Short mmCIF file of C-alpha atoms and ligand atoms in Angstrom, two decimals:
data_model
loop_
_atom_site.label_atom_id
_atom_site.label_comp_id
_atom_site.label_asym_id
_atom_site.label_seq_id
_atom_site.Cartn_x
_atom_site.Cartn_y
_atom_site.Cartn_z
CA MET M 1278 131.09 80.74 144.28
CA SER M 1279 134.13 82.42 144.97
CA GLY M 1280 137.92 81.34 145.43
CA ASN M 1281 137.63 77.37 144.35
CA ASN M 1282 139.44 76.69 141.80
CA ASP M 1283 137.92 73.91 139.75
CA TYR M 1284 134.30 75.98 139.60
CA THR M 1285 133.48 78.98 138.21
CA GLN M 1286 130.68 81.45 138.88
CA ILE M 1287 128.36 82.69 136.24
CA ASP M 1288 127.33 85.91 137.88
CA ASN M 1289 129.03 87.39 134.74
CA LEU M 1290 126.50 85.59 132.35
CA LEU M 1291 123.48 85.48 133.56
CA ARG M 1292 121.00 88.26 133.39
CA GLU M 1293 120.02 88.57 137.06
CA ASP M 1294 117.71 91.44 136.11
CA ARG M 1295 115.31 89.04 134.63
CA MET M 1296 114.92 86.66 137.49
CA PRO M 1297 112.86 85.04 138.82
CA HIS M 1298 112.70 83.49 135.54
CA ILE M 1299 109.45 82.18 134.02
CA TRP M 1300 109.89 78.50 134.47
CA CYS M 1301 108.02 76.23 136.33
CA PRO M 1302 109.14 75.37 140.00
CA GLY M 1303 111.05 71.65 139.69
CA CYS M 1304 111.47 72.79 135.95
CA GLY M 1305 115.08 70.97 134.98
CA LEU M 1306 115.34 74.11 132.59
CA GLY M 1307 117.38 76.52 134.93
CA SER M 1308 119.89 73.76 136.04
CA VAL M 1309 120.55 72.73 132.75
CA LEU M 1310 121.52 76.51 131.77
CA HIS M 1311 123.54 76.88 134.91
CA SER M 1312 125.64 74.03 133.58
CA PHE M 1313 126.23 75.58 130.05
CA LEU M 1314 126.79 78.76 131.78
CA THR M 1315 129.30 77.26 134.05
CA ALA M 1316 130.82 75.44 131.02
CA LEU M 1317 131.00 78.56 128.89
CA ASN M 1318 133.50 80.23 131.97
CA LYS M 1319 135.58 77.08 131.93
CA SER M 1320 136.03 76.51 128.25
CA GLU M 1321 137.63 80.24 128.35
CA VAL M 1322 136.38 80.51 124.90
CA PRO M 1323 136.50 84.62 123.95
CA LEU M 1324 132.80 85.61 125.18
CA ASP M 1325 132.47 88.60 122.82
CA LYS M 1326 132.68 85.73 119.90
CA VAL M 1327 129.87 83.66 121.71
CA SER M 1328 126.38 83.85 120.36
CA VAL M 1329 123.29 81.77 121.34
CA VAL M 1330 120.70 81.11 119.34
CA SER M 1331 117.35 79.47 120.83
CA GLY M 1332 114.20 78.47 118.78
CA ILE M 1333 110.47 78.90 120.49
CA GLY M 1334 109.19 77.13 123.41
CA CYS M 1335 110.05 76.87 127.15
CA THR M 1336 114.18 76.01 126.42
CA GLY M 1337 113.93 79.06 124.04
CA ARG M 1338 113.45 81.14 126.64
CA THR M 1339 117.20 80.67 127.54
CA ALA M 1340 118.31 83.45 124.96
CA GLY M 1341 117.18 86.07 127.09
CA TYR M 1342 118.25 84.83 130.01
CA VAL M 1343 122.31 85.00 128.96
CA LYS M 1344 124.60 88.42 129.08
CA LEU M 1345 125.84 87.70 126.02
CA ASP M 1346 124.65 87.80 122.19
CA SER M 1347 121.86 86.25 121.81
CA PHE M 1348 119.07 85.31 119.15
CA HIS M 1349 115.46 84.29 119.95
CA THR M 1350 114.39 83.19 116.61
CA THR M 1351 111.46 81.44 114.75
CA HIS M 1352 110.31 78.28 115.68
CA GLY M 1353 112.37 75.47 114.63
CA ARG M 1354 115.13 77.34 112.77
CA ALA M 1355 117.62 78.42 115.76
CA ILE M 1356 119.77 76.19 113.53
CA PRO M 1357 119.09 78.04 110.32
CA PHE M 1358 120.04 81.07 112.19
CA ALA M 1359 122.84 79.96 113.52
CA THR M 1360 124.40 78.59 110.46
CA GLY M 1361 123.58 81.68 108.91
CA LEU M 1362 125.78 83.43 111.88
CA LYS M 1363 128.70 80.90 111.33
CA LEU M 1364 128.68 81.55 107.60
CA ALA M 1365 128.49 84.96 107.94
CA ASN M 1366 131.43 85.25 110.29
CA PRO M 1367 133.58 81.90 111.05
CA GLU M 1368 135.17 83.44 113.87
CA LEU M 1369 131.88 83.24 116.08
CA LYS M 1370 131.51 80.44 118.53
CA VAL M 1371 127.45 79.46 117.96
CA ILE M 1372 125.78 77.49 120.13
CA VAL M 1373 122.43 76.26 119.88
CA PHE M 1374 120.09 76.05 122.99
CA SER M 1375 116.66 74.85 122.38
CA GLY M 1376 114.11 72.35 123.30
CA ASP M 1377 113.57 68.85 121.53
CA GLY M 1378 110.31 69.69 120.01
CA ASP M 1379 111.97 72.89 118.63
CA ILE M 1380 115.32 70.96 117.34
CA GLY M 1381 114.06 67.43 116.87
CA SER M 1382 110.29 68.24 115.15
CA ILE M 1383 109.50 71.55 113.83
CA GLY M 1384 113.23 71.95 112.88
CA GLY M 1385 114.18 68.20 112.74
CA ASN M 1386 115.10 68.59 109.13
CA HIS M 1387 117.88 71.38 109.94
CA LEU M 1388 119.28 69.30 112.75
CA ILE M 1389 120.33 66.48 110.21
CA HIS M 1390 121.21 68.46 107.63
CA ALA M 1391 123.80 70.56 109.80
CA ALA M 1392 125.03 67.69 111.21
CA ARG M 1393 125.16 66.01 107.66
CA ARG M 1394 127.22 69.43 106.41
CA ASN M 1395 129.14 68.85 109.66
CA MET M 1396 128.45 72.92 110.59
CA ASP M 1397 131.09 73.93 113.43
CA LEU M 1398 127.72 74.19 115.88
CA THR M 1399 127.40 73.47 119.34
CA VAL M 1400 123.51 72.26 119.79
CA ILE M 1401 122.43 71.85 123.53
CA CYS M 1402 119.06 70.11 123.33
CA VAL M 1403 117.10 70.03 126.49
CA ASN M 1404 114.61 66.73 126.17
CA ASN M 1405 111.62 66.89 128.29
CA PHE M 1406 109.65 64.54 126.49
CA ILE M 1407 107.17 67.13 125.67
CA TYR M 1408 105.89 70.30 124.27
CA GLY M 1409 105.54 72.17 127.54
CA MET M 1410 104.76 75.65 126.69
CA THR M 1411 101.84 75.09 124.36
CA GLY M 1412 100.28 72.78 126.90
CA GLY M 1413 101.89 69.32 127.01
CA GLN M 1414 101.11 68.24 123.43
CA VAL M 1415 102.84 64.77 122.42
CA ALA M 1416 106.24 65.47 120.91
CA PRO M 1417 108.27 63.73 118.77
CA THR M 1418 110.29 62.22 121.93
CA THR M 1419 107.60 61.21 123.74
CA PRO M 1420 108.06 57.43 124.88
CA LEU M 1421 105.64 55.01 123.83
CA ASN M 1422 102.72 54.79 126.19
CA ALA M 1423 103.70 57.92 128.01
CA ARG M 1424 100.23 59.93 128.83
CA THR M 1425 100.35 63.68 127.46
CA SER M 1426 97.25 66.04 126.82
CA THR M 1427 96.87 65.02 123.35
CA SER M 1428 98.03 60.98 124.11
CA PRO M 1429 95.40 60.43 126.92
CA TYR M 1430 95.44 56.42 126.34
CA GLY M 1431 99.28 56.52 126.10
CA CYS M 1432 101.30 57.55 122.67
CA PHE M 1433 101.21 55.19 120.58
CA ASP M 1434 104.01 57.22 117.76
CA ARG M 1435 107.73 55.46 118.11
CA PRO M 1436 109.78 58.32 119.68
CA PHE M 1437 112.91 59.66 117.85
CA ASN M 1438 116.31 58.55 119.30
CA LEU M 1439 117.84 61.97 119.12
CA PRO M 1440 121.60 60.72 119.51
CA LYS M 1441 121.15 57.96 116.85
CA LEU M 1442 119.31 60.33 114.55
CA VAL M 1443 122.19 63.04 114.51
CA THR M 1444 125.31 60.23 114.71
CA ALA M 1445 123.84 58.78 111.33
CA ALA M 1446 123.43 62.06 110.21
CA GLY M 1447 127.22 63.03 110.38
CA ALA M 1448 127.59 64.57 113.80
CA THR M 1449 131.15 64.38 115.10
CA TYR M 1450 130.58 64.80 118.69
CA VAL M 1451 127.16 63.39 120.75
CA ALA M 1452 126.75 62.68 124.45
CA ARG M 1453 123.65 62.93 126.67
CA TRP M 1454 123.54 63.87 130.18
CA THR M 1455 120.54 64.51 132.51
CA ALA M 1456 119.78 67.87 134.24
CA MET M 1457 120.88 65.40 138.01
CA HIS M 1458 124.20 65.23 136.12
CA VAL M 1459 125.55 68.73 136.68
CA ARG M 1460 129.21 68.17 136.77
CA ARG M 1461 129.69 65.70 133.60
CA LEU M 1462 127.22 67.68 131.64
CA GLU M 1463 129.44 70.67 132.50
CA LYS M 1464 132.04 68.72 131.04
CA ALA M 1465 130.44 67.31 128.36
CA ILE M 1466 129.64 70.86 127.16
CA VAL M 1467 133.17 71.99 127.51
CA GLU M 1468 134.26 69.15 125.28
CA ALA M 1469 131.56 69.93 122.93
CA LEU M 1470 132.31 73.85 122.38
CA LEU M 1471 135.73 72.86 121.82
CA LYS M 1472 135.00 70.75 119.14
CA PRO M 1473 135.27 71.66 115.49
CA GLY M 1474 132.08 70.31 113.79
CA PHE M 1475 129.14 69.51 114.94
CA SER M 1476 128.57 68.74 118.61
CA PHE M 1477 125.17 67.38 120.28
CA VAL M 1478 124.72 67.37 123.55
CA GLU M 1479 121.18 66.40 124.45
CA VAL M 1480 120.09 66.79 128.10
CA ILE M 1481 117.33 64.90 129.91
CA ALA M 1482 115.26 67.43 131.88
CA PRO M 1483 112.45 67.38 134.25
CA CYS M 1484 109.15 68.93 133.07
CA PRO M 1485 106.73 68.37 136.08
CA THR M 1486 103.95 70.93 134.94
CA GLN M 1487 103.30 69.00 131.58
CA TYR M 1488 105.05 65.67 131.80
CA GLY M 1489 105.87 64.68 134.89
CA ARG M 1490 102.47 64.94 136.63
CA LYS M 1491 100.80 62.75 134.16
CA ASN M 1492 103.29 59.72 134.10
CA ARG M 1493 103.75 59.39 137.75
CA GLN M 1494 106.50 61.63 138.39
CA SER M 1495 104.76 64.37 139.69
CA THR M 1496 107.34 66.39 140.92
CA GLY M 1497 110.78 67.92 139.54
CA LEU M 1498 112.35 66.27 142.39
CA ALA M 1499 110.52 62.93 141.48
CA GLN M 1500 111.62 63.12 138.14
CA MET M 1501 115.68 64.11 139.04
CA ASP M 1502 115.62 60.74 141.26
CA TYR M 1503 114.35 59.12 139.02
CA TYR M 1504 117.16 60.19 136.69
CA LYS M 1505 119.64 59.37 139.58
CA GLU M 1506 118.58 55.86 139.73
CA ASN M 1507 118.04 54.78 136.70
CA SER M 1508 120.46 56.30 134.45
CA ILE M 1509 123.76 54.01 133.29
CA ILE M 1510 126.68 55.72 132.33
CA LYS M 1511 128.09 54.05 128.99
CA HIS M 1512 130.70 55.94 127.21
CA GLY M 1513 131.16 54.84 123.50
CA ALA M 1514 127.79 53.04 123.78
CA ASP M 1515 126.04 52.21 120.14
CA THR M 1516 123.60 54.86 120.04
CA LYS M 1517 121.60 52.42 118.57
CA ASP M 1518 121.14 51.04 122.06
CA VAL M 1519 120.26 54.07 123.60
CA ASP M 1520 116.65 54.43 123.22
CA ILE M 1521 114.40 55.66 126.52
CA ASP M 1522 111.35 53.55 127.09
CA LEU M 1523 108.48 55.28 129.62
CA ASN M 1524 110.15 55.13 133.31
CA GLY M 1525 113.03 52.71 131.96
CA GLN M 1526 116.63 52.93 131.66
CA ILE M 1527 118.49 56.08 130.46
CA VAL M 1528 121.64 55.47 129.03
CA ILE M 1529 123.77 58.18 129.05
CA GLY M 1530 127.40 59.37 128.58
CA LYS M 1531 129.76 60.34 125.17
CA PHE M 1532 128.50 58.00 122.79
CA VAL M 1533 130.89 59.75 119.51
CA ASP M 1534 133.67 61.89 119.28
CA ILE M 1535 135.34 61.98 115.44
CA GLU M 1536 137.37 63.87 113.46
CA CYS M 1537 135.87 65.09 110.14
CA PRO M 1538 136.65 68.24 108.44
CA THR M 1539 134.15 70.73 108.91
CA PHE M 1540 132.01 72.47 106.30
CA TYR M 1541 134.32 75.49 106.62
CA ASP M 1542 137.33 73.15 105.81
CA LEU M 1543 135.57 71.74 102.58
CA GLN M 1544 134.42 74.79 101.22
CA THR M 1545 137.59 76.71 101.80
CA GLU M 1546 139.74 73.58 100.50
CA ILE M 1547 137.16 72.70 97.28
CA LEU M 1548 135.99 76.38 96.34
CA GLY M 1549 139.99 77.59 96.71
CA LYS M 1550 140.88 75.56 94.06
CA THR M 1551 139.31 77.71 91.68
CA PHE M 1552 139.01 80.79 93.29
CA PRO M 1553 142.62 80.92 94.95
CA HIS M 1554 141.55 84.05 97.84
CA MET M 1555 139.06 81.38 99.16
CA SER M 1556 141.98 79.38 100.38
CA LYS M 1557 142.11 78.66 104.15
CA THR M 1558 145.57 80.00 104.62
CA GLN M 1559 144.33 83.36 103.02
CA ALA M 1560 140.99 83.06 104.65
CA GLU M 1561 142.87 82.86 108.04
CA GLU M 1562 145.32 85.64 107.14
CA ALA M 1563 142.41 87.73 106.25
CA SER M 1564 140.65 87.10 109.91
CA ALA M 1565 143.96 87.69 111.28
CA MET W 547 134.86 64.44 160.09
CA LYS W 548 135.09 60.57 160.17
CA TYR W 549 136.97 58.90 158.08
CA TRP W 550 137.78 54.97 156.97
CA ARG W 551 141.13 55.36 156.62
CA LYS W 552 143.38 58.42 158.18
CA PRO W 553 144.43 60.40 155.08
CA LEU W 554 147.88 60.66 155.11
CA ASP W 555 148.26 64.26 154.87
CA GLN W 556 145.43 65.23 157.12
CA ASP W 557 147.32 67.40 159.62
CA LYS W 558 148.30 69.35 156.42
CA VAL W 559 145.15 69.75 154.28
CA LYS W 560 142.47 71.82 155.89
CA PRO W 561 138.78 71.06 154.99
CA VAL W 562 137.48 73.78 152.68
CA HIS W 563 134.12 74.96 154.47
CA GLY W 564 131.27 76.57 153.04
CA ARG W 565 128.79 79.81 153.70
CA ILE W 566 125.38 79.19 151.89
CA ILE W 567 123.86 82.71 150.95
CA LEU W 568 120.30 82.10 149.93
CA ILE W 569 118.07 84.20 147.62
CA ASN W 570 114.88 83.64 148.94
CA GLU W 571 112.48 85.93 146.58
CA ARG W 572 114.05 83.59 143.93
CA CYS W 573 113.58 80.24 145.78
CA LYS W 574 110.41 77.85 144.11
CA GLY W 575 110.84 75.49 146.74
CA CYS W 576 111.92 72.74 144.24
CA GLY W 577 113.89 70.82 146.78
CA PHE W 578 116.94 70.03 144.48
CA CYS W 579 119.56 71.17 146.53
CA VAL W 580 117.88 69.35 150.04
CA LYS W 581 117.67 65.82 148.77
CA PHE W 582 121.31 65.77 146.57
CA CYS W 583 123.29 67.80 148.82
CA PRO W 584 126.12 65.34 149.65
CA ARG W 585 126.20 66.31 153.28
CA ASN W 586 122.55 66.88 154.26
CA VAL W 587 123.46 70.63 154.72
CA LEU W 588 120.08 72.00 153.59
CA GLU W 589 116.57 71.30 155.13
CA GLU W 590 112.87 72.55 154.22
CA SER W 591 111.65 75.51 156.46
CA GLU W 592 108.28 76.22 157.77
CA ARG W 593 108.85 79.74 156.09
CA VAL W 594 107.49 80.91 153.37
CA ASN W 595 108.35 83.88 150.81
CA ALA W 596 106.02 86.42 149.21
CA LYS W 597 105.02 83.88 146.16
CA GLY W 598 104.18 81.36 148.77
CA TYR W 599 106.87 78.83 148.29
CA HIS W 600 108.74 76.94 151.02
CA LEU W 601 112.14 78.16 151.80
CA VAL W 602 115.04 76.33 152.99
CA ASP W 603 117.30 76.78 156.01
CA ALA W 604 121.25 75.82 155.86
CA VAL W 605 120.61 73.85 159.17
CA LYS W 606 123.97 72.15 159.34
CA GLU W 607 125.96 74.67 157.85
CA ASP W 608 128.77 73.55 159.90
CA GLU W 609 129.25 70.38 157.59
CA CYS W 610 129.37 72.39 154.47
CA VAL W 611 132.38 71.17 152.32
CA ALA W 612 131.81 73.99 149.74
CA CYS W 613 131.45 71.52 146.96
CA GLY W 614 128.85 73.74 144.96
CA LEU W 615 126.44 71.13 143.86
CA CYS W 616 123.64 73.12 145.54
CA GLU W 617 124.38 76.13 143.43
CA ALA W 618 124.97 74.25 140.15
CA ILE W 619 121.45 72.37 140.99
CA CYS W 620 119.52 75.03 141.58
CA PRO W 621 117.40 75.61 138.71
CA ASP W 622 116.10 79.05 139.85
CA PHE W 623 120.11 80.66 140.80
CA ALA W 624 118.90 81.08 144.59
CA ILE W 625 121.92 79.59 146.29
CA LYS W 626 125.73 80.66 146.35
CA VAL W 627 128.65 79.10 148.18
CA GLU W 628 131.16 81.24 149.66
CA ILE W 629 134.39 79.75 150.64
CA GLU W 630 135.17 79.70 154.19
CA ASN W 631 139.02 78.39 154.66
CA ALA W 632 140.45 76.85 157.59
CA LYS W 633 137.33 75.77 159.78
CA GLU W 634 137.29 71.90 160.76
CA PRO W 635 133.55 70.42 160.10
CA THR W 636 132.37 68.77 163.11
CA GLY W 637 131.58 64.97 163.35
CA VAL W 638 129.65 63.28 160.59
S1 SF4 R 1116 106.10 73.72 131.32
FE1 SF4 R 1116 107.69 72.10 131.62
S2 SF4 R 1116 109.61 72.83 130.31
FE2 SF4 R 1116 108.47 74.59 130.54
S3 SF4 R 1116 108.70 75.49 132.14
FE3 SF4 R 1116 106.92 74.27 132.93
S4 SF4 R 1116 108.16 72.49 133.83
FE4 SF4 R 1116 109.59 73.38 132.38
S1 SF4 R 1117 128.31 73.62 148.87
FE1 SF4 R 1117 127.88 71.29 148.72
S2 SF4 R 1117 128.10 70.59 150.83
FE2 SF4 R 1117 127.77 72.61 150.79
S3 SF4 R 1117 125.64 73.02 151.37
FE3 SF4 R 1117 125.57 72.96 148.93
S4 SF4 R 1117 125.71 71.03 148.18
FE4 SF4 R 1117 125.99 70.70 150.57
#
């Protein structure tokens, strides 16, 4: 949209030649990608220092749709690839954009350890409660009683509460929004991008094809409507109270925003004692 | 436009007005823009695109205030909103 101050266009960041994308009608991933690209423009981080890392899954296709340095990695390994990028070149702004199955299940251990180390990454985890691409199997985030292709009588595994998981592991910024809250999501992503340390934004998004259809929300629109009617904004809510029940209320907002030394800070400080050339000021000089 | 209280600077501020550009071949008929537009500018139409999805029409384009929500929420990058200044939207 041209000429409006509080809005930035995203044409510079979207690979329009790859449109239309593969996502289903009513899938929320496109909306989340739009919010992310707008946020990236608004945050004014230098684009040649940005890289986007995705794993496997519907959300993982994102890396192929952005006109930025991007990495489509193996299943669950988006965070380790991103960690490697960040360690090799601390100047980079590394963003992990992937789904709940990729980040929370196959890559679950990587997630908690990156949070524990406070790696300076921005993780955008799109949670649609299901493994969409592979046929709608039950995911670690599927709410109790939800029906999926592998839980036809209702899911009886207790789901992960991702904000609680990463908060416990040490993340410095934790927020949750839905694909419907485009503007607030944009704002949260800008904050997460500018936050030093491990920042985690969970985005609840519709997957009508695999999840909604089996759980009485047969279209993406019905799911978006449900988010609109059932989301409660509670900034600073204790993450132990933000569990999601099937068709229940969804607590959204910014839950955690704290200051902590990052992996790089501690590395340069502690190793700098023994290897003076690694102390931070010199590292900064070298990169300047 | 109808207000519940007359804004003090009403004669100084010209409401912005938007023009909706629809990229029909990308539309998948999800209906997000129709549902969430705060001014009910868009409406599902009878027309279909090559893939058979029902397209939308900006039936009340005069009402558009260029908030950009339809553009932002469209999951298929099929809407662009252009600002046209200095045109008073007609009654609500
Ligand atoms: S399967 Fe679900 S998540 Fe994947 S593109 Fe379709 S609606 Fe989106
Ligand atoms: S820019 Fe805003 S007011 Fe105009 S059509 Fe889109 S959503 Fe409606």
